[in-house]
Short mmCIF file of C-alpha atoms in Angstrom, two decimals:
data_model
loop_
_atom_site.label_atom_id
_atom_site.label_comp_id
_atom_site.label_asym_id
_atom_site.label_seq_id
_atom_site.Cartn_x
_atom_site.Cartn_y
_atom_site.Cartn_z
CA MET A 26 0.00 0.00 0.00
CA ARG A 27 2.89 2.39 0.71
CA ARG A 28 3.99 2.11 -2.93
CA SER A 29 0.57 3.44 -3.96
CA VAL A 30 0.92 6.64 -1.89
CA PRO A 31 2.72 8.70 -4.61
CA PHE A 32 0.03 7.74 -7.15
CA ALA A 33 -2.72 8.72 -4.70
CA ILE A 34 -1.03 12.06 -3.98
CA ALA A 35 -0.57 12.72 -7.72
CA LEU A 36 -4.31 12.15 -8.19
CA ILE A 37 -5.26 14.89 -5.70
CA PRO A 38 -4.43 17.95 -7.88
CA MET A 39 -5.66 16.10 -10.97
CA LEU A 40 -8.95 15.39 -9.23
CA ILE A 41 -9.44 18.94 -7.98
CA ILE A 42 -8.44 20.72 -11.19
CA GLY A 43 -9.89 18.11 -13.55
CA PHE A 44 -13.42 18.06 -12.17
CA ASN A 45 -13.50 21.83 -11.78
CA ALA A 46 -12.52 22.12 -15.43
CA LEU A 47 -15.17 19.55 -16.35
CA TRP A 48 -17.80 21.76 -14.70
CA GLU A 49 -16.20 24.90 -16.19
CA PHE A 50 -14.90 26.23 -12.85
CA PRO A 51 -18.30 27.30 -11.45
CA VAL A 52 -17.01 28.39 -8.03
CA GLU A 53 -14.15 30.39 -9.48
CA ARG A 54 -16.49 32.11 -11.93
CA TYR A 55 -18.95 32.95 -9.15
CA ILE A 56 -16.21 34.45 -6.96
CA TYR A 57 -14.83 36.38 -9.93
CA SER A 58 -18.26 37.81 -10.77
CA PHE A 59 -18.63 38.86 -7.13
CA LEU A 60 -15.23 40.58 -7.07
CA THR A 61 -15.91 42.44 -10.33
CA SER A 62 -19.49 43.42 -9.41
CA PRO A 63 -19.90 43.06 -5.63
CA PHE A 64 -22.94 45.32 -5.43
CA ARG A 65 -24.96 43.06 -7.71
CA VAL A 66 -24.86 40.36 -5.06
CA ALA A 67 -27.39 40.55 -2.24
CA PRO A 68 -25.71 41.36 1.13
CA TYR A 69 -26.77 38.05 2.69
CA ARG A 70 -24.90 36.23 -0.10
CA TYR A 71 -21.57 37.68 1.07
CA ILE A 72 -21.37 34.91 3.68
CA PHE A 73 -21.79 32.33 0.94
CA VAL A 74 -18.97 33.94 -1.05
CA ILE A 75 -16.69 33.81 2.01
CA LYS A 76 -17.52 30.11 2.40
CA LEU A 77 -16.67 29.48 -1.25
CA ALA A 78 -13.42 31.43 -0.93
CA LEU A 79 -12.39 29.39 2.13
CA HIS A 80 -13.20 26.17 0.28
CA GLN A 81 -11.09 27.22 -2.71
CA LEU A 82 -8.25 28.21 -0.37
CA ILE A 83 -8.26 24.67 1.05
CA MET A 84 -8.28 23.21 -2.47
CA LEU A 85 -5.30 25.39 -3.40
CA PHE A 86 -3.55 24.26 -0.22
CA LEU A 87 -4.06 20.58 -1.12
CA ILE A 88 -2.73 21.18 -4.62
CA VAL A 89 0.38 23.01 -3.38
CA VAL A 90 1.20 20.37 -0.74
CA SER A 91 0.71 17.57 -3.29
CA ILE A 92 3.10 19.23 -5.73
CA SER A 93 5.63 19.95 -2.96
CA TYR A 94 5.64 16.22 -2.12
CA PHE A 95 7.18 15.50 -5.54
CA LEU A 96 9.40 18.57 -5.81
CA ASN A 97 11.05 18.28 -2.39
CA PRO A 98 14.08 15.95 -2.51
CA GLN A 99 14.37 15.57 1.28
CA LYS A 100 12.79 12.41 2.68
CA LYS A 101 11.70 14.07 5.94
CA GLN A 102 9.92 16.88 4.09
CA LYS A 103 8.19 14.36 1.84
CA GLU A 104 6.98 12.49 4.91
CA THR A 105 5.65 15.71 6.46
CA ALA A 106 3.78 16.53 3.24
CA ALA A 107 2.30 13.02 3.22
CA TYR A 108 1.05 13.41 6.79
CA ILE A 109 -0.45 16.82 6.00
CA LEU A 110 -2.34 15.33 3.05
CA ARG A 111 -3.33 12.29 5.11
CA SER A 112 -5.12 14.34 7.78
CA SER A 113 -6.42 17.12 5.50
CA PHE A 114 -7.67 15.08 2.56
CA ILE A 115 -9.29 12.36 4.67
CA MET A 116 -11.20 14.94 6.73
CA TYR A 117 -12.23 16.69 3.53
CA THR A 118 -13.46 13.37 2.13
CA ILE A 119 -15.47 12.63 5.29
CA SER A 120 -17.16 16.04 5.04
CA SER A 121 -17.85 15.47 1.32
CA ILE A 122 -19.55 12.15 2.08
CA ALA A 123 -21.70 13.85 4.74
CA ASN A 124 -22.61 16.69 2.35
CA GLN A 125 -23.44 14.21 -0.41
CA LEU A 126 -25.80 12.33 1.91
CA THR A 127 -27.65 15.55 2.71
CA LEU A 128 -28.07 16.17 -1.04
CA ILE A 129 -29.22 12.65 -1.89
CA ALA A 130 -32.72 13.96 -2.68
CA GLU A 131 -31.17 16.12 -5.43
CA TRP A 132 -29.45 13.17 -7.12
CA LYS A 133 -29.73 13.35 -10.90
CA GLN A 134 -29.12 10.49 -13.31
CA ASN A 135 -27.15 12.48 -15.85
CA TRP A 136 -23.58 13.50 -16.74
CA ASP A 137 -24.20 17.25 -16.68
CA ASP A 138 -24.44 18.02 -12.98
CA ALA A 139 -22.20 17.82 -9.89
CA ASN A 140 -24.99 15.82 -8.24
CA GLY A 141 -25.01 13.32 -11.09
CA PHE A 142 -22.72 10.54 -12.25
CA TRP A 143 -19.58 12.69 -12.40
CA GLY A 144 -20.13 13.76 -8.80
CA LEU A 145 -20.41 10.11 -7.77
CA ILE A 146 -17.20 9.24 -9.63
CA ARG A 147 -15.40 12.15 -7.98
CA LEU A 148 -16.52 11.05 -4.51
CA SER A 149 -15.51 7.45 -5.24
CA LEU A 150 -12.01 8.57 -6.26
CA MET A 151 -11.73 10.67 -3.10
CA ILE A 152 -12.61 7.63 -0.98
CA ILE A 153 -9.98 5.50 -2.78
CA ILE A 154 -7.29 8.17 -2.32
CA SER A 155 -8.22 8.52 1.36
CA ALA A 156 -8.00 4.73 1.85
CA VAL A 157 -4.52 4.67 0.31
CA LEU A 158 -3.35 7.57 2.49
CA TRP A 159 -4.91 5.92 5.55
CA LYS A 160 -3.10 2.62 5.01
CA GLY A 161 0.02 3.82 3.22
CA VAL A 162 1.12 6.64 5.54
CA PRO A 163 1.98 4.92 8.86
CA GLN A 164 0.66 6.26 12.14
CA LYS A 165 3.59 4.82 14.14
CA ASP A 166 1.71 3.98 17.34
CA ILE A 167 0.92 7.59 18.25
CA PHE A 168 -1.99 6.50 20.45
CA ARG A 169 0.18 4.42 22.80
CA ILE A 170 2.71 7.13 23.56
CA ASN A 171 3.17 8.05 27.22
CA LEU A 172 5.48 11.05 27.38
CA SER A 173 6.60 10.25 30.95
CA ASP A 174 8.43 7.23 29.50
CA TYR A 175 10.84 9.56 27.69
CA THR A 176 13.31 12.16 28.86
CA LEU A 177 13.67 14.16 25.66
CA TRP A 178 11.10 15.50 23.20
CA GLU A 179 10.32 18.64 21.26
CA THR A 180 7.21 20.74 21.82
CA PRO A 181 5.82 23.23 19.29
CA GLY A 182 6.04 26.82 20.51
CA LYS A 183 3.15 29.00 21.61
CA TRP A 184 2.67 30.52 18.17
CA ASN A 185 2.75 27.11 16.51
CA ARG A 186 -0.15 26.12 18.77
CA PHE A 187 -1.90 29.30 17.65
CA LEU A 188 -1.26 28.26 14.04
CA HIS A 189 -2.93 24.91 14.84
CA HIS A 190 -6.05 26.70 16.08
CA VAL A 191 -6.27 29.14 13.16
CA THR A 192 -5.65 26.46 10.51
CA ASP A 193 -8.18 24.06 12.03
CA LEU A 194 -10.81 26.80 12.30
CA LEU A 195 -10.33 27.83 8.66
CA PHE A 196 -10.42 24.18 7.57
CA PHE A 197 -13.51 23.50 9.68
CA TYR A 198 -15.42 26.48 8.29
CA ALA A 199 -14.32 25.62 4.74
CA ILE A 200 -15.72 22.06 4.82
CA THR A 201 -18.92 22.64 6.83
CA GLU A 202 -22.23 24.30 5.92
CA PHE A 203 -24.11 24.86 9.20
CA TRP A 204 -22.57 28.26 9.93
CA VAL A 205 -23.51 29.53 6.46
CA VAL A 206 -27.15 28.53 6.97
CA PHE A 207 -27.11 30.14 10.42
CA LEU A 208 -25.75 33.49 9.20
CA GLN A 209 -27.79 33.66 6.00
CA SER A 210 -31.25 32.68 7.20
CA THR A 211 -34.01 34.17 9.29
CA MET A 212 -35.04 31.37 11.64
CA THR A 213 -37.26 30.62 14.58
CA TYR A 214 -35.86 30.02 18.06
CA LEU A 215 -36.23 26.26 17.57
CA GLN A 216 -34.40 26.36 14.26
CA VAL A 217 -31.59 28.46 15.76
CA THR A 218 -31.25 25.96 18.61
CA PHE A 219 -31.06 23.08 16.14
CA ILE A 220 -28.47 24.80 13.94
CA ILE A 221 -26.24 25.80 16.89
CA SER A 222 -26.47 22.29 18.34
CA GLY A 223 -25.48 20.88 14.95
CA MET A 224 -22.52 23.26 14.69
CA VAL A 225 -21.28 22.27 18.16
CA ALA A 226 -21.67 18.55 17.36
CA ILE A 227 -19.78 18.85 14.06
CA TYR A 228 -17.07 20.97 15.71
CA PHE A 229 -16.63 18.23 18.33
CA LEU A 230 -16.56 15.48 15.69
CA TYR A 231 -14.00 17.34 13.60
CA PHE A 232 -11.42 17.26 16.40
CA PHE A 233 -12.42 13.87 17.80
CA LEU A 234 -12.21 12.05 14.46
CA SER A 235 -8.97 13.82 13.52
CA GLU A 236 -7.12 12.94 16.72
CA ALA A 237 -8.74 9.58 17.49
CA PHE A 238 -8.39 8.00 14.05
CA LEU A 239 -5.73 10.07 12.26
CA GLY A 240 -3.51 10.93 15.22
CA GLN A 241 -3.46 14.67 14.43
CA THR A 242 -5.68 17.44 13.11
CA PRO A 243 -4.93 19.15 9.79
CA GLY A 244 -3.60 22.13 11.77
CA GLN A 245 -1.28 19.95 13.84
CA SER A 246 0.00 18.14 10.75
CA LEU A 247 1.09 21.50 9.35
CA THR A 248 3.75 21.77 12.09
CA ASN A 249 4.43 18.02 12.20
CA SER A 250 2.86 17.75 15.68
CA CYS A 251 0.53 15.32 17.43
CA PRO A 252 -1.16 14.93 20.85
CA VAL A 253 0.38 12.54 23.39
CA GLY A 254 -0.42 11.39 26.94
CA LEU A 255 1.48 12.96 29.84
CA ARG A 256 1.22 10.39 32.63
CA SER A 257 -0.45 7.50 30.84
CA PRO A 258 -0.57 6.29 27.22
CA MET A 259 -2.60 8.27 24.72
CA SER A 260 -6.05 6.77 24.25
CA VAL A 261 -9.43 7.41 22.65
CA ARG A 262 -10.71 8.43 26.10
CA LYS A 263 -8.08 11.17 26.28
CA VAL A 264 -9.01 12.33 22.79
CA LEU A 265 -12.67 12.44 23.88
CA LEU A 266 -11.75 14.68 26.84
CA ARG A 267 -9.59 16.89 24.60
CA SER A 268 -12.47 17.31 22.15
CA LEU A 269 -14.96 18.10 24.94
CA GLY A 270 -12.48 20.59 26.42
CA ARG A 271 -12.40 22.44 23.12
CA LEU A 272 -16.09 23.27 23.61
CA ILE A 273 -15.21 25.50 26.58
CA PRO A 274 -15.63 29.15 25.53
CA PHE A 275 -12.29 30.85 24.76
CA ASP A 276 -10.39 27.54 25.00
CA ARG A 277 -8.68 28.33 21.69
CA PHE A 278 -7.09 31.39 23.34
CA SER A 279 -6.03 29.61 26.53
CA PHE A 280 -2.53 29.01 25.16
CA LEU A 281 -1.89 32.69 25.92
CA TRP A 282 -2.06 31.87 29.66
CA GLY A 283 0.52 29.11 29.57
CA LYS A 284 -1.36 25.93 28.64
CA ASN A 285 -4.37 24.92 26.61
CA TRP A 286 -7.36 24.04 28.79
CA HIS A 287 -8.19 20.96 26.72
CA ASP A 288 -4.64 19.74 27.45
CA ARG A 289 -5.11 20.16 31.21
CA ILE A 290 -8.50 18.46 31.24
CA SER A 291 -7.31 15.39 29.34
CA GLY A 292 -3.79 15.04 30.75
CA THR A 293 -2.22 15.47 27.33
CA THR A 294 0.05 17.82 25.43
CA VAL A 295 1.22 18.32 21.86
CA VAL A 296 4.74 17.47 20.71
CA ARG A 297 6.59 17.14 17.42
CA ARG A 298 5.68 13.83 15.86
CA ASN A 299 8.18 11.11 16.79
CA SER A 300 10.58 13.63 18.39
CA TRP A 301 10.51 11.48 21.54
CA LYS A 302 12.36 8.78 19.60
CA ASP A 303 15.16 11.05 18.46
CA ILE A 304 18.35 11.50 20.50
CA PRO A 305 19.40 15.12 19.89
CA PHE A 306 22.83 16.54 20.42
CA GLU A 307 23.39 18.58 23.54
CA GLY A 308 21.71 21.99 23.32
CA GLU A 309 19.49 21.16 20.33
CA ARG A 310 16.29 20.65 22.33
CA GLN A 311 15.08 21.03 25.87
#
């Protein structure tokens, strides 16, 4: 399966660009028309344009990382790019499956629509690529790591943790729809309650699935980091507590006061992936 990883990564930009070209770049044309004539778009549609722009930013990110995987001659950098694509593309695929299920009533048996046969082929290819990345890019027993068993490791700095938060928020908003519906619609109290509950549930699932099954979130993969246990091995229970801790208001800013609250609650921290296995020279790391 590891030998298939380069082919899967090569398919990512081909998939993104190819199917957009097949549908004549509808999102890009919509954003362009908005930028050239913003006042022709109703104010409530601005939120939708922001959502589309975020989505395209993530697509561009996936394309750039895929290309960098082949252009970078260093093995370590290739591995980092593979891990970034592993976490990012799989989470994107999961969200695409969920979105497709919500649109199942709009399924069309034709070759002219994104909700038709071409859309199904695109989703099938995404699932295949995700399966290859899942099996072909090793996780290296991240879940069983107990940091107290090691004397040396490398932690990402405060601003790297901030980068995790910002990247994950942008990625989350780019692949989800609930917040767009919430900001664009006039709803009853019951509808607002349902939408907010859905947003909280999806926010929780985003982090739980990323850390429990992929070992790191897309934001953490960007700095080659992953969560580990402090006094006992990393486990799904710890990931559950981390994900629940993220629901605390202002948790994402708690790194400014010394330590993330979701770290304290779960007895975990974030370190550079596999840095606990390296033996650095004196003075390289603390």
